[in-house]
Amino acid sequence: MTVHPFIAAEKQGGHNVKKVCALLKVSRAAFYARRTAVPGPRAVRDAELSEKIAEVHTSSRGTYGAPRIHAALQEEGAACGRRRVARLMRAAGLSGQHRRRRHLTTVPDPRAISSSGTSSPTPPG
């Protein structure tokens, strides 16, 4: 878990950054370097993939899940794994639609005589 958002909130509250960093055992240099740092190549690629995933998801009317979106991205030539697609979909709040279950409208009576004739006739008497 990163403590940098907490330190930034404390700084906004007017507290001393040096004391907060010492309390949380984080160097001030690391805190300020992270604030001004540019995103890494993985974060940039994730942002690009997230846009493509959102496009494919909307073009499928929200029905495609991670496996189908992964297949569609592979056809477009985007090199990524299915689990990465699933992770980015979760982060974006996207999910595929499941087929509806078939609802049983009639509950058969177990005491009824079946039409196939498998039940034995009652003995006379």
Coordinates of C-alpha atoms in Angstrom, one line a residue:
M1 CA 0.0 0.0 0.0
T2 CA 1.4 3.4 -0.9
V3 CA 1.5 6.1 1.7
H4 CA 2.1 9.0 -0.8
P5 CA -1.6 10.0 -1.0
F6 CA -1.7 10.2 2.8
I7 CA 1.4 12.4 2.9
A8 CA -0.1 14.7 0.2
A9 CA -3.3 15.0 2.2
E10 CA -1.3 15.9 5.3
K11 CA 0.6 18.5 3.3
Q12 CA -2.8 20.0 2.1
G13 CA -3.9 20.1 5.8
G14 CA -0.9 22.3 6.6
H15 CA 1.2 19.7 8.4
N16 CA 5.0 19.3 8.2
V17 CA 5.9 16.9 5.3
K18 CA 9.3 16.1 7.0
K19 CA 7.6 14.9 10.2
V20 CA 5.0 12.9 8.3
C21 CA 7.6 11.2 6.1
A22 CA 9.7 10.4 9.2
L23 CA 6.7 8.9 10.9
L24 CA 5.8 6.7 7.9
K25 CA 9.5 5.9 7.2
V26 CA 9.5 7.4 3.7
S27 CA 12.1 9.7 2.4
R28 CA 11.0 13.1 1.4
A29 CA 12.9 12.8 -1.9
A30 CA 10.9 9.7 -2.8
F31 CA 7.7 11.5 -2.0
Y32 CA 8.5 14.5 -4.2
A33 CA 10.0 12.4 -7.0
R34 CA 6.8 10.4 -7.2
R35 CA 4.7 13.5 -7.4
T36 CA 6.5 14.8 -10.4
A37 CA 7.3 11.5 -12.1
V38 CA 5.9 10.7 -15.6
P39 CA 4.0 7.4 -15.9
G40 CA 6.1 4.4 -16.9
P41 CA 5.7 2.5 -20.1
R42 CA 3.4 -0.1 -18.6
A43 CA 1.0 2.5 -17.3
V44 CA 1.0 4.2 -20.7
R45 CA 0.3 0.9 -22.5
D46 CA -2.4 0.0 -20.0
A47 CA -4.1 3.4 -20.7
E48 CA -4.0 2.7 -24.5
L49 CA -5.3 -0.9 -24.0
S50 CA -8.1 0.4 -21.7
E51 CA -9.3 2.7 -24.5
K52 CA -9.3 -0.2 -27.0
I53 CA -11.1 -2.4 -24.5
A54 CA -13.8 0.2 -23.9
E55 CA -14.3 0.5 -27.7
V56 CA -14.7 -3.2 -28.2
H57 CA -16.9 -3.5 -25.2
T58 CA -19.3 -0.7 -26.4
S59 CA -19.3 -2.1 -30.0
S60 CA -20.4 -5.5 -28.6
R61 CA -23.2 -3.6 -26.7
G62 CA -21.7 -4.6 -23.4
T63 CA -21.9 -8.3 -24.0
Y64 CA -18.3 -9.3 -24.5
G65 CA -16.2 -10.4 -21.5
A66 CA -12.5 -10.7 -21.2
P67 CA -12.0 -13.8 -23.4
R68 CA -13.9 -12.3 -26.4
I69 CA -12.4 -8.9 -26.0
H70 CA -8.9 -10.5 -25.8
A71 CA -9.7 -12.4 -29.1
A72 CA -10.9 -9.2 -30.7
L73 CA -7.7 -7.4 -29.7
Q74 CA -5.6 -10.2 -31.0
E75 CA -7.3 -9.9 -34.4
E76 CA -6.5 -6.2 -34.4
G77 CA -2.9 -7.0 -33.7
A78 CA -2.7 -5.7 -30.1
A79 CA -0.3 -8.0 -28.1
C80 CA -1.6 -8.5 -24.6
G81 CA -2.7 -11.4 -22.3
R82 CA -6.2 -12.4 -21.3
R83 CA -5.5 -11.8 -17.6
R84 CA -4.3 -8.3 -18.4
V85 CA -7.5 -7.6 -20.3
A86 CA -9.5 -8.9 -17.3
R87 CA -7.5 -6.7 -14.9
L88 CA -8.1 -3.6 -17.0
M89 CA -11.7 -4.4 -17.4
R90 CA -12.2 -4.7 -13.7
A91 CA -10.3 -1.4 -13.2
A92 CA -12.7 0.3 -15.7
G93 CA -15.8 -1.3 -14.2
L94 CA -16.6 -3.3 -17.4
S95 CA -18.0 -6.8 -17.4
G96 CA -19.6 -9.1 -20.0
Q97 CA -23.2 -10.2 -19.9
H98 CA -24.1 -13.7 -19.0
R99 CA -26.8 -15.7 -20.8
R100 CA -30.0 -15.8 -18.8
R101 CA -30.9 -19.1 -17.1
R102 CA -33.8 -20.9 -18.6
H103 CA -36.7 -20.6 -16.1
L104 CA -38.8 -23.6 -15.5
T105 CA -42.5 -22.5 -15.7
T106 CA -44.1 -25.9 -14.8
V107 CA -43.2 -28.0 -11.8
P108 CA -44.1 -31.7 -12.6
D109 CA -46.1 -33.6 -10.0
P110 CA -44.1 -36.6 -8.9
R111 CA -47.3 -38.6 -8.2
A112 CA -48.7 -38.1 -11.7
I113 CA -48.5 -41.1 -14.1
S114 CA -46.0 -40.4 -16.8
S115 CA -47.2 -40.6 -20.4
S116 CA -44.3 -42.9 -21.4
G117 CA -45.9 -45.8 -19.6
T118 CA -42.9 -46.5 -17.3
S119 CA -45.0 -46.6 -14.1
S120 CA -46.4 -50.0 -13.2
P121 CA -50.2 -50.4 -13.1
T122 CA -51.8 -50.7 -9.7
P123 CA -52.7 -54.3 -8.8
P124 CA -56.4 -55.1 -8.7
G125 CA -57.9 -55.6 -5.4

